[in-house]
Coordinates of C-alpha atoms (C1' of nucleotides) in Angstrom, one line a residue:
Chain G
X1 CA 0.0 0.0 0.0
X2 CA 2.0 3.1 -1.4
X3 CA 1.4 6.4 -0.3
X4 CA 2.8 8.2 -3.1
X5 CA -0.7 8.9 -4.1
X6 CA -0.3 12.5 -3.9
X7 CA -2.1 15.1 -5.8
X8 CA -0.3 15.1 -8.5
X9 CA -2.7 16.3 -11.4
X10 CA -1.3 17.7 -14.4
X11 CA -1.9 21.2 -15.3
X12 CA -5.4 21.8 -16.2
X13 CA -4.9 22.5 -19.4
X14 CA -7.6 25.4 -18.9
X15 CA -7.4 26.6 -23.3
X16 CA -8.8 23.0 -24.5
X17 CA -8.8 22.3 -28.5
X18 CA -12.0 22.5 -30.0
X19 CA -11.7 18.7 -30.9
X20 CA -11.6 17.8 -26.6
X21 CA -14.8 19.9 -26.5
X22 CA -16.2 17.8 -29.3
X23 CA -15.6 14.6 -27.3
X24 CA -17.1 15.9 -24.1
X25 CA -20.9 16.3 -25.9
X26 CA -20.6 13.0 -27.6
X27 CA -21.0 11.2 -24.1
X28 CA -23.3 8.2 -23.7
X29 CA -27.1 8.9 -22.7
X30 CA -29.2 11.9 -21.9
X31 CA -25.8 13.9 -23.1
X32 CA -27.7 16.2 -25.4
X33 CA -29.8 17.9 -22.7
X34 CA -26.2 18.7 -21.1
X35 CA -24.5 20.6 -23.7
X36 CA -25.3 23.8 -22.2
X37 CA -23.0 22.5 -19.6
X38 CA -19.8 22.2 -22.3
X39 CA -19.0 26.3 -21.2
X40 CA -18.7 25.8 -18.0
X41 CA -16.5 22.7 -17.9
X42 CA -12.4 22.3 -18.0
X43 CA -10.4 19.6 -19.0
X44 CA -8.6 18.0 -16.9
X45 CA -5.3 14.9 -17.4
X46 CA -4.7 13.0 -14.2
X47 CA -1.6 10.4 -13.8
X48 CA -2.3 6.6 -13.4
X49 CA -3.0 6.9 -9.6
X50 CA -3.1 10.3 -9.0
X51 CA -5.8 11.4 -6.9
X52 CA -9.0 13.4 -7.8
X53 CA -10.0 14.6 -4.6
X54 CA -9.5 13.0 -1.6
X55 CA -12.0 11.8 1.5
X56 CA -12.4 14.5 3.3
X57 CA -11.5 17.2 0.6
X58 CA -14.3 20.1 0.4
X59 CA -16.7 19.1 -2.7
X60 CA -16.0 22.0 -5.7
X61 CA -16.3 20.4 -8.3
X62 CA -18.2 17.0 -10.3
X63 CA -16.6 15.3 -12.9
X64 CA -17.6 13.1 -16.3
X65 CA -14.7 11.0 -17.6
X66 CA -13.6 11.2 -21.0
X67 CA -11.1 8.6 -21.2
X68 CA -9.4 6.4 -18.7
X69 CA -10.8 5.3 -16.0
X70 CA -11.7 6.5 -12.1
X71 CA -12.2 4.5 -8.8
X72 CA -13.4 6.1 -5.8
X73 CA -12.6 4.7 -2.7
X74 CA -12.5 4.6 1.2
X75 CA -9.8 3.2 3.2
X76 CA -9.5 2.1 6.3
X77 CA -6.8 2.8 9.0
X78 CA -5.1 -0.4 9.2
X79 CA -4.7 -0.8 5.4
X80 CA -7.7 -2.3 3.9
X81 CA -10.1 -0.6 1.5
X82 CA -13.3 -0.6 -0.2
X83 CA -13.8 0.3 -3.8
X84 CA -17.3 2.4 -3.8
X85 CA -17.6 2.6 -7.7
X86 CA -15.6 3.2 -11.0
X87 CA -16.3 5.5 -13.5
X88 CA -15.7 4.5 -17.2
X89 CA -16.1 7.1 -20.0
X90 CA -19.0 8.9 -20.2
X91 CA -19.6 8.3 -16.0
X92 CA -20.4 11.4 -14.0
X93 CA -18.9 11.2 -10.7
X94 CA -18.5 13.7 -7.7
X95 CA -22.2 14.7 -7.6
X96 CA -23.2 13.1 -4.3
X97 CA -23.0 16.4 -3.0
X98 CA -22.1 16.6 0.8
X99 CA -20.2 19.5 1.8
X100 CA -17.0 17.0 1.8
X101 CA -16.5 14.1 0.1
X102 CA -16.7 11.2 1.8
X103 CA -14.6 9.2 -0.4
X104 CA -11.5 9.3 -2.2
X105 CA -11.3 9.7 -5.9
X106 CA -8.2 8.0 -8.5
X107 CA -7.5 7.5 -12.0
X108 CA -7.3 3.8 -12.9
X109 CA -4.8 4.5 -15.9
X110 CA -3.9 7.6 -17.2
X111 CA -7.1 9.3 -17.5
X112 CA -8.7 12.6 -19.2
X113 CA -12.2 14.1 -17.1
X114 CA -14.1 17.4 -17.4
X115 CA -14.7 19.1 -14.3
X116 CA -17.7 21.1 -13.6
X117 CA -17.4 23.8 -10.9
X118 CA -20.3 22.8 -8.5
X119 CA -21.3 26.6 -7.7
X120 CA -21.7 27.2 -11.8
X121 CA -23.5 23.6 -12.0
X122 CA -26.0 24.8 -9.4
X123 CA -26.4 28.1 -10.6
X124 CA -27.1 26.7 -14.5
X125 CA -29.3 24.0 -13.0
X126 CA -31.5 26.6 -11.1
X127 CA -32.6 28.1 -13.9
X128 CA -32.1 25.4 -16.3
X129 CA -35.1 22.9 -15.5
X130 CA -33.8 19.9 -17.9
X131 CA -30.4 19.8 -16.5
X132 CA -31.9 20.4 -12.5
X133 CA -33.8 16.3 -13.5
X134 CA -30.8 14.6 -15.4
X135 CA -28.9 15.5 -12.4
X136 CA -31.5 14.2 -10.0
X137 CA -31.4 11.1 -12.9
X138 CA -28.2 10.6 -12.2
X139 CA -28.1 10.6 -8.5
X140 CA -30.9 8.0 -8.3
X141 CA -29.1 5.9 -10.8
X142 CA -25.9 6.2 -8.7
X143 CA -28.0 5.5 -5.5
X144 CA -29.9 2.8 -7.4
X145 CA -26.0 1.1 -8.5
X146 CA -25.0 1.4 -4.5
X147 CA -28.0 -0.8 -3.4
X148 CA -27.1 -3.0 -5.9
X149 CA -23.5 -3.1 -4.6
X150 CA -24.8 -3.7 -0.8
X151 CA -26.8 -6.7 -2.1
X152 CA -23.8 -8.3 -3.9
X153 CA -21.3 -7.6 -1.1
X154 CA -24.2 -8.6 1.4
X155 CA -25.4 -11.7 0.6
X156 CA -23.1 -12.9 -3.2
X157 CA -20.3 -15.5 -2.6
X158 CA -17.1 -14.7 -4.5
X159 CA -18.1 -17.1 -7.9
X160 CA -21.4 -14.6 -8.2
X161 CA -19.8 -11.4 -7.3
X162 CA -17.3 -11.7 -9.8
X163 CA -19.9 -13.0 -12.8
X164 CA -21.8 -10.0 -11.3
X165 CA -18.8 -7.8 -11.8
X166 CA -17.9 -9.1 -14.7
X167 CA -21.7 -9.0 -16.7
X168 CA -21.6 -5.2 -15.1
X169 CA -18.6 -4.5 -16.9
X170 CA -20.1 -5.9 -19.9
X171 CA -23.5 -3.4 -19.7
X172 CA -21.4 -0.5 -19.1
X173 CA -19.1 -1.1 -21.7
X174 CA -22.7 -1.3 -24.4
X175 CA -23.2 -5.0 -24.1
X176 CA -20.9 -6.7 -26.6
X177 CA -19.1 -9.7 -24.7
X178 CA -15.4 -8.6 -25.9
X179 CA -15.1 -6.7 -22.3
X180 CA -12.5 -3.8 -21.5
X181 CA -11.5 -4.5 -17.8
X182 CA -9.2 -1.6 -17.1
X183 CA -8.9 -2.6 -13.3
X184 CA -6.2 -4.5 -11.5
X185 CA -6.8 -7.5 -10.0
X186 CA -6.5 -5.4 -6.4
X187 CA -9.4 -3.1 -7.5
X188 CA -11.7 -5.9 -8.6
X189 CA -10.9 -7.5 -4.9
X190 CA -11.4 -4.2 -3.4
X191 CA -14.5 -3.6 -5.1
X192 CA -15.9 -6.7 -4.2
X193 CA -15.4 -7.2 -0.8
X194 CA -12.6 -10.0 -1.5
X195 CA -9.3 -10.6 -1.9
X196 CA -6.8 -10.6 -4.9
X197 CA -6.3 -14.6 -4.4
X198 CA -9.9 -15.4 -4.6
X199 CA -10.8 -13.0 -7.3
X200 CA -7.5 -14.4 -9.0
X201 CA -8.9 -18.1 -8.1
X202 CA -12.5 -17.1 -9.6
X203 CA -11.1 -15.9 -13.1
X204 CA -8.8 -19.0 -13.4
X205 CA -12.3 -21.0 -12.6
X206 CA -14.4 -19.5 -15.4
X207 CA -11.5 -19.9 -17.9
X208 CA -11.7 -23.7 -16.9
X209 CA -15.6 -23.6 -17.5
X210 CA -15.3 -21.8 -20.6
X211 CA -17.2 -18.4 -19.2
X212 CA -14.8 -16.4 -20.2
X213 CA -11.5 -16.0 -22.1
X214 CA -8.4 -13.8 -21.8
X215 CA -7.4 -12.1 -25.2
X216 CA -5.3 -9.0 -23.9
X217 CA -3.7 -8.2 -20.9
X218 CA -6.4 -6.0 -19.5
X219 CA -9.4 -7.9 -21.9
X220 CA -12.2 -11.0 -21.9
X221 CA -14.2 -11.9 -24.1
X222 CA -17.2 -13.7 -22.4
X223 CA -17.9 -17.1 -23.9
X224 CA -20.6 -18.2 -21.7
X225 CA -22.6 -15.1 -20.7
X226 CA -25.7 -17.0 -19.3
X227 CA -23.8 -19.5 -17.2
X228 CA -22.7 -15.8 -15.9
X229 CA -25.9 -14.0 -15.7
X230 CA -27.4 -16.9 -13.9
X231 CA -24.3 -16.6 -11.3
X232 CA -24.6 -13.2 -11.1
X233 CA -28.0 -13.2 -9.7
X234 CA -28.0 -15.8 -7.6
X235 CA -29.0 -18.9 -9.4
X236 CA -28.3 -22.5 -9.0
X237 CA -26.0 -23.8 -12.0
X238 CA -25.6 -26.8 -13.5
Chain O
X1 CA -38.9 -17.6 5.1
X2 CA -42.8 -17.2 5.0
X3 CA -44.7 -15.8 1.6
X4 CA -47.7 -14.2 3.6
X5 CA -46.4 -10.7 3.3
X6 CA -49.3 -9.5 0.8
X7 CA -50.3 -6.1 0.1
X8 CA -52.3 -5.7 3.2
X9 CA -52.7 -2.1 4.0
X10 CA -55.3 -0.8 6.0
X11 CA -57.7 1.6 4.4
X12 CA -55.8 5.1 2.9
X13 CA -57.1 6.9 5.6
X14 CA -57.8 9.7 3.6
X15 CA -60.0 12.0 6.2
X16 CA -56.5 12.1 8.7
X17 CA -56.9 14.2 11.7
X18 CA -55.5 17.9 12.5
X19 CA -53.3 15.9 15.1
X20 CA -51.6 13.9 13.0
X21 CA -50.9 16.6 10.4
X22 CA -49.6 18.5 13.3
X23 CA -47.0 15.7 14.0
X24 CA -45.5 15.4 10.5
X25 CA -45.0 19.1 10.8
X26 CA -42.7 18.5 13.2
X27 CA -40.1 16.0 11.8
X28 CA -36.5 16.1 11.9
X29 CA -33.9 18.3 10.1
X30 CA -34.8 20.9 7.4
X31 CA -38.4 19.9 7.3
X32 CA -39.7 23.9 8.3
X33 CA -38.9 24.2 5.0
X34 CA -41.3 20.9 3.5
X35 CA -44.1 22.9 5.5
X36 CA -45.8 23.0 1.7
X37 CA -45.7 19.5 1.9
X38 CA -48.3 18.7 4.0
X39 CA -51.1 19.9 1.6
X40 CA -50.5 16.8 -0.3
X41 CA -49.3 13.8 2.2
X42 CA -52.5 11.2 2.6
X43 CA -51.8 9.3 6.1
X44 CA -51.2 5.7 6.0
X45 CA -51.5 2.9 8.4
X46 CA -49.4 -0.4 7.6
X47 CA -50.0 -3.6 9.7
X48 CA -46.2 -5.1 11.1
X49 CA -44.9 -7.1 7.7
X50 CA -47.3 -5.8 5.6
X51 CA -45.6 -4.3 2.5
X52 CA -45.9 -0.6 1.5
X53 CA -44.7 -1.8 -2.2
X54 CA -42.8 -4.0 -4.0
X55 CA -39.9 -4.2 -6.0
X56 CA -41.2 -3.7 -9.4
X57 CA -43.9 -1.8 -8.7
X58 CA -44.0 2.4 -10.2
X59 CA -43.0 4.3 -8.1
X60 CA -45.4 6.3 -7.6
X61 CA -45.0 7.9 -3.9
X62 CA -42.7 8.7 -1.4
X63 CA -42.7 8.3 2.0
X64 CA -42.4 9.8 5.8
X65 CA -42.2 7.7 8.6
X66 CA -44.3 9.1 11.4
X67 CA -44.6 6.6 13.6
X68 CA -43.0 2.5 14.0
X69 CA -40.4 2.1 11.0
X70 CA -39.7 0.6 7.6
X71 CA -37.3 -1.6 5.9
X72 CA -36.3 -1.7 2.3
X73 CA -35.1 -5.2 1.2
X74 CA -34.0 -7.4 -1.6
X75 CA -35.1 -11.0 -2.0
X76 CA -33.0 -13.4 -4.2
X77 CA -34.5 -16.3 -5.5
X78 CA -33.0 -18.9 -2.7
X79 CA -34.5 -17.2 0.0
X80 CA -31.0 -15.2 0.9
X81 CA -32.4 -11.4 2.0
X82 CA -30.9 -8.4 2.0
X83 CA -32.1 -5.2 4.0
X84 CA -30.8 -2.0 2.0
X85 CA -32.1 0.4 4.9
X86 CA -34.0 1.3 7.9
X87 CA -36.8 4.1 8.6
X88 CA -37.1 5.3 11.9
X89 CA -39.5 8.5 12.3
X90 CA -38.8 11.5 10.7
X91 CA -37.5 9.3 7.9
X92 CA -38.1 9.7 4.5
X93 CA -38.0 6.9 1.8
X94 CA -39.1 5.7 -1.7
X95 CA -37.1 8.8 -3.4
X96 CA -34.8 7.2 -5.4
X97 CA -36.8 8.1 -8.7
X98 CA -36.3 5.5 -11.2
X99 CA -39.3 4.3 -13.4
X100 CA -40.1 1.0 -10.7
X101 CA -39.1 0.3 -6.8
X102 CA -35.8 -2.1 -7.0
X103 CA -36.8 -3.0 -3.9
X104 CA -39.8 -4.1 -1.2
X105 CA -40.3 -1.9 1.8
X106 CA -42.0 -3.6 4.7
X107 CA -43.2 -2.2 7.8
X108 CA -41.3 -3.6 11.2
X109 CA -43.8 -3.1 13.5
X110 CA -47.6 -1.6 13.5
X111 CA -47.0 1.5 11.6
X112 CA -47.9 4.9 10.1
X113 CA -46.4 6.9 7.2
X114 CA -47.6 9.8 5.1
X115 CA -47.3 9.3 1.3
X116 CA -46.5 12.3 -1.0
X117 CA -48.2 11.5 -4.4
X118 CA -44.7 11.4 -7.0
X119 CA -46.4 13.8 -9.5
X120 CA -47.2 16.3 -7.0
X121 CA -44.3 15.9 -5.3
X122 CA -42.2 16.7 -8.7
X123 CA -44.5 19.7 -9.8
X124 CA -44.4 21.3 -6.3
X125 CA -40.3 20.9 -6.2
X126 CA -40.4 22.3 -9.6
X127 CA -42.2 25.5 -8.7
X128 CA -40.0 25.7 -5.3
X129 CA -36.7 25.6 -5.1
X130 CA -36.0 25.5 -1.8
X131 CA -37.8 21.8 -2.3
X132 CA -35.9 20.8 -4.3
X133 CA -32.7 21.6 -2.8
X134 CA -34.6 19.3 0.1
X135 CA -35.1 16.5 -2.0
X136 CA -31.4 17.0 -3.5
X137 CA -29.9 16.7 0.1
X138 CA -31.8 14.1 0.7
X139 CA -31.1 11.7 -1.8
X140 CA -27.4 12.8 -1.6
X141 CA -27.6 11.6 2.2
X142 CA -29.2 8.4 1.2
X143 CA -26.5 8.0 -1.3
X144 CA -23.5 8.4 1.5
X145 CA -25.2 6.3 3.8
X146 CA -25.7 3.6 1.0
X147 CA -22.1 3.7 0.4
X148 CA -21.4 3.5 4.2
X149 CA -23.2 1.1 4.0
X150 CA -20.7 -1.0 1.2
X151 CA -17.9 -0.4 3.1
X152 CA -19.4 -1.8 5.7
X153 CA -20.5 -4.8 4.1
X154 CA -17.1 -5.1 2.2
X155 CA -14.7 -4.8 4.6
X156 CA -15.5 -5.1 8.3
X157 CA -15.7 -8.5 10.1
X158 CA -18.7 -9.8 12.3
X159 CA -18.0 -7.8 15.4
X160 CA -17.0 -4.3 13.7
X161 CA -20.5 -4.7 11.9
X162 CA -22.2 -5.0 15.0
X163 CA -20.8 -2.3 17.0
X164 CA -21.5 0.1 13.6
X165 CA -24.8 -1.0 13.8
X166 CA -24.9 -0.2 17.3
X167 CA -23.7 2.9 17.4
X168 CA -25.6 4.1 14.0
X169 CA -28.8 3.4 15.4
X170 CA -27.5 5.5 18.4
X171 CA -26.6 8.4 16.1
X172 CA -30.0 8.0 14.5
X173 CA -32.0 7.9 17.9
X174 CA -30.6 11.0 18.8
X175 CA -27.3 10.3 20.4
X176 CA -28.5 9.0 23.6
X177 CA -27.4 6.1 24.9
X178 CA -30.3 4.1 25.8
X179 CA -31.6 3.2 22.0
X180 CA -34.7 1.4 20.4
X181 CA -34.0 -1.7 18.1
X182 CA -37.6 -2.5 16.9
X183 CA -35.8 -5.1 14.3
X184 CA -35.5 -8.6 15.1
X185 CA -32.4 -10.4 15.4
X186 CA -32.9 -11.4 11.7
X187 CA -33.6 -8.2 10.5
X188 CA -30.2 -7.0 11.8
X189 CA -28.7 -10.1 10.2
X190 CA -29.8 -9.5 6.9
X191 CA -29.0 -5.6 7.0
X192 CA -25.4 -6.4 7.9
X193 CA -24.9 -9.7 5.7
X194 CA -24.9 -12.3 8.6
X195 CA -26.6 -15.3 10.0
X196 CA -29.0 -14.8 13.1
X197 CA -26.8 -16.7 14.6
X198 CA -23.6 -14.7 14.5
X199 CA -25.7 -11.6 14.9
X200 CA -26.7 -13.1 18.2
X201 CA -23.0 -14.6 19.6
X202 CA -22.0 -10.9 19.0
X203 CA -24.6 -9.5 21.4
X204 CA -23.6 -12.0 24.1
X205 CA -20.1 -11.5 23.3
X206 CA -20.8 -7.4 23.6
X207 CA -22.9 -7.7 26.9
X208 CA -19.9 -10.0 28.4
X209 CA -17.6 -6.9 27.6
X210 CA -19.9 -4.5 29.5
X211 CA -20.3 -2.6 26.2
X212 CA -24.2 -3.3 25.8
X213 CA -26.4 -4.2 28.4
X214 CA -30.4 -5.2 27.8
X215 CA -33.1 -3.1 29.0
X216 CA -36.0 -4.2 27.7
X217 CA -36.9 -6.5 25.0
X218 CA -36.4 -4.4 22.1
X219 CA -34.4 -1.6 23.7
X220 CA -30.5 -1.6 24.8
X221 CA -28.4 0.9 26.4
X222 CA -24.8 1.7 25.6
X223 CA -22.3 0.8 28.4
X224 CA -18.8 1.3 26.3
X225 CA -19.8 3.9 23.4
X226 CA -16.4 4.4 23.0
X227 CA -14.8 0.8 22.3
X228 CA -18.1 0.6 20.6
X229 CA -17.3 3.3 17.8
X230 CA -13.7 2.2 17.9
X231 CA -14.8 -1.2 16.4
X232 CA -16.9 0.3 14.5
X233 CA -14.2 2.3 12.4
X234 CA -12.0 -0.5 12.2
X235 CA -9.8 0.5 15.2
X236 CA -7.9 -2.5 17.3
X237 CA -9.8 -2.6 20.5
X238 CA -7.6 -3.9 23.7
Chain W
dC1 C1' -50.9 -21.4 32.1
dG2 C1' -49.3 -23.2 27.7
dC3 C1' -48.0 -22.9 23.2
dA4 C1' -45.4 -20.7 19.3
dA5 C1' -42.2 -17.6 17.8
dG6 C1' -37.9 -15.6 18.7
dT7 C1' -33.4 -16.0 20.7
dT8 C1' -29.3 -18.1 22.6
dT9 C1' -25.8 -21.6 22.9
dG10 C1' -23.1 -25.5 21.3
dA11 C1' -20.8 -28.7 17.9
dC12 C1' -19.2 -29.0 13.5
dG13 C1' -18.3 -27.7 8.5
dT14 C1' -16.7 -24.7 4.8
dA15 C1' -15.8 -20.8 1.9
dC16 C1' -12.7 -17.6 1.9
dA17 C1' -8.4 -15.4 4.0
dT18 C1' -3.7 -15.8 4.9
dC19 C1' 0.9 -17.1 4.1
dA20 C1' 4.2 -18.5 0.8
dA21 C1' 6.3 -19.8 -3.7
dG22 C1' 6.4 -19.7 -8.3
dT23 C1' 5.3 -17.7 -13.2
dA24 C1' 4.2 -14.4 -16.6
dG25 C1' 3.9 -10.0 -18.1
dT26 C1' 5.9 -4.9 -18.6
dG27 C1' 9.1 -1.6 -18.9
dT28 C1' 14.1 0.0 -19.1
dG29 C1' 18.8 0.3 -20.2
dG30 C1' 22.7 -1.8 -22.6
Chain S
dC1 C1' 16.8 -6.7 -29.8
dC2 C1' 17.7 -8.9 -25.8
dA3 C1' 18.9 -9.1 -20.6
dC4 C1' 17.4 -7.6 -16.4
dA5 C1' 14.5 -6.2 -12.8
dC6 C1' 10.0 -5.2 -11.1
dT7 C1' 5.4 -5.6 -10.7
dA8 C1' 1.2 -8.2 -11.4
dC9 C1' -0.8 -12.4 -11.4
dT10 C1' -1.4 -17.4 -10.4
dT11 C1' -1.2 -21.5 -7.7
dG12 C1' -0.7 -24.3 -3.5
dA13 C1' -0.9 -25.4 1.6
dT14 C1' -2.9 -24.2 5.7
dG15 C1' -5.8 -21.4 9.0
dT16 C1' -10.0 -19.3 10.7
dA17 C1' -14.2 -16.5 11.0
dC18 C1' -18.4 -17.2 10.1
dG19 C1' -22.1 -20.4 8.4
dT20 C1' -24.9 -24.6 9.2
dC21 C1' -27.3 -27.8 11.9
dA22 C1' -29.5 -28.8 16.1
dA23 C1' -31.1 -28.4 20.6
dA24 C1' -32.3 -25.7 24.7
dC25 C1' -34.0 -21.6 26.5
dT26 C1' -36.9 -17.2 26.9
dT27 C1' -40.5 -14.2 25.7
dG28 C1' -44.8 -12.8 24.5
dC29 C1' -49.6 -13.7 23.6
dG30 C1' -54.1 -16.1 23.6

DNA sequence: CGCAAGTTTGACGTACATCAAGTAGTGTGG
DNA sequence: CCACACTACTTGATGTACGTCAAACTTGCG
């Protein structure tokens, strides 16, 4: 457990090309409603483990992730830590909007995020009725992701938390079965409430049942995406 | 793991009397402000296991505990439960806005709510703000307890769950340390992702440390808050 | 008072954690 | 382009916290 993790965020690059802005409105779902939001955001490149904003850290600002990836996290004082959530591109993240946040935010890789000053946001939502309801959208999504998270950790042994994981990275990622898993083998454990060996154990499992398949370092493709559905949410399998 | 929890709500109780208005008045935090609110809350009475919906259904109200208190909970298909939250009085619940409920909410005990009609609820936020902002900081608090919550679930042992427990429902009650558990011993179980069993070794184990004592059958008081809410954040304990 | 439901306690089993090598990627400098 | 080192991952042997099964006990209610 390094703590180099320093803030260590690359300039902010505040005069972004035209061709970044471009990206930020081609995002994934209810994206068109925000591009009134484009003027008020910033690019921003953050180093493979650098941190966002860290627990604790007064909450100024919410973030959408271009490219890369982001986890946020909490850890505890004698070393072990929880994953919350990670943020692909496209994910807004930051908008659970305590005075503080209550959770520590890094970049998975070397990752690229607009950042929305939350005063501005507010303001622009006050007096912009579609943007005030995809934020709310979004929060209940988020909350509606967490509870799904507490039931996994709750009451999932490690072969269905990692099919869940693993058909949850496949969702996110538009539902083709040639997944992206940008996440070390740590993160997954941390996510999940595991730990490295068992995750490690699980993966080496499904390859022997066929469910899945490496074909890159950080890649799967997902051979048997039943079998892991049916894991995933709890049912007996043959 | 009995199937007899049908919709059985007793009659809307549409004509509620001035007192009862009077008391939802006078909830918790920042409800001076939700004064507005009361125009359009219907009182309900739910009978002790009697569902107030289900997952699946629309979600078509939220909800303020008054009086007695609610659960939210998941069911997977081998009888494994999860409990996402508690309600105590003053609560609200059933604002996490998506199109259905993705999950059941059960009354504990003998109990009474007020339900805000959705629709209302939406077009009186939208015409004032300072509702809004309400619902906004409430859904954002829901959200950080949720992920509480998955830390919790992901990375605390048996005992450490307990004494969080413990000392949240303190928090919740007020601070003081004579506290109300109107769950059973299962309920607490299945909110923390244990057995009954285990749930109930760690009560023995915390009376024989003089943390807890019993004082009535569903009531406790604190003896050690302090190694209490050391365990609780993961401390060593002597 | 007596039954049923809820809780506690005990004996035992197991899924996952821990500890400890080994192996395969990944990046760097010669 | 290859040798080296470093980190990430895998695999095996063993331990243990918690789950399971089962029986007593306690509590509340008719």
């Amino acid at each position: 457990m390094s703590a180099l993790l320093r803030r260590s965020i690359s300039p902010p690059n505040l005069a972004a090309p035209r061709a970044v802005l471009a990206v930020i409105a081609g995002g994934r779902r209810e994206d068109d409603e925000l591009a009134a939001m484009q003027a008020i955001g910033a690019t921003l490149h953050v180093a493979k483990n650098a941190a966002l904003f860290q627990e604790g850290d007064a909450s100024e600002h919410v973030y959408k992730v271009v490219s890369g990836a982001v986890r946020t996290c909490r850890m505890l004082m004698d070393g072990r830590r929880q994953i919350a959530d990670f943020f692909l591109p496209g994910d807004f993240f930051g908008l659970d909007w305590q005075a503080t946040h209550c959770f520590t935010a890094e970049a998975l890789t070397d990752t690229v995020v607009i950042s929305y000053p939350r005063r501005q946001l507010e303001a622009l939502a006050e007096r912009t009725p579609p943007i005030h309801r995809v934020l709310m959208s979004m929060l209940c999504k988020g909350l509606a992701a967490t509870q799904e998270h507490v039931v996994m950790l709750g009451r999932q042994t490690a072969h269905e938390r990692l099919a869940w994981f693993l058909i949850r990275v496949r969702e996110r990622s538009g539902g083709t079965n040639e997944i992206d898993v940008p996440m070390s083998r740590q993160d997954i454990a941390d996510y999940l409430g595991l730990t490295i060996e068992t995750v490690s154990r699980g993966i080496s499992e499904f390859k022997r049942r066929r469910y899945i398949s490496a074909v890159g370092a950080h890649q799967f493709r997902l051979t048997g995406p039943v079998a892991l559905q049916a894991l995933a949410s709890g049912e007996a399998v043959a």
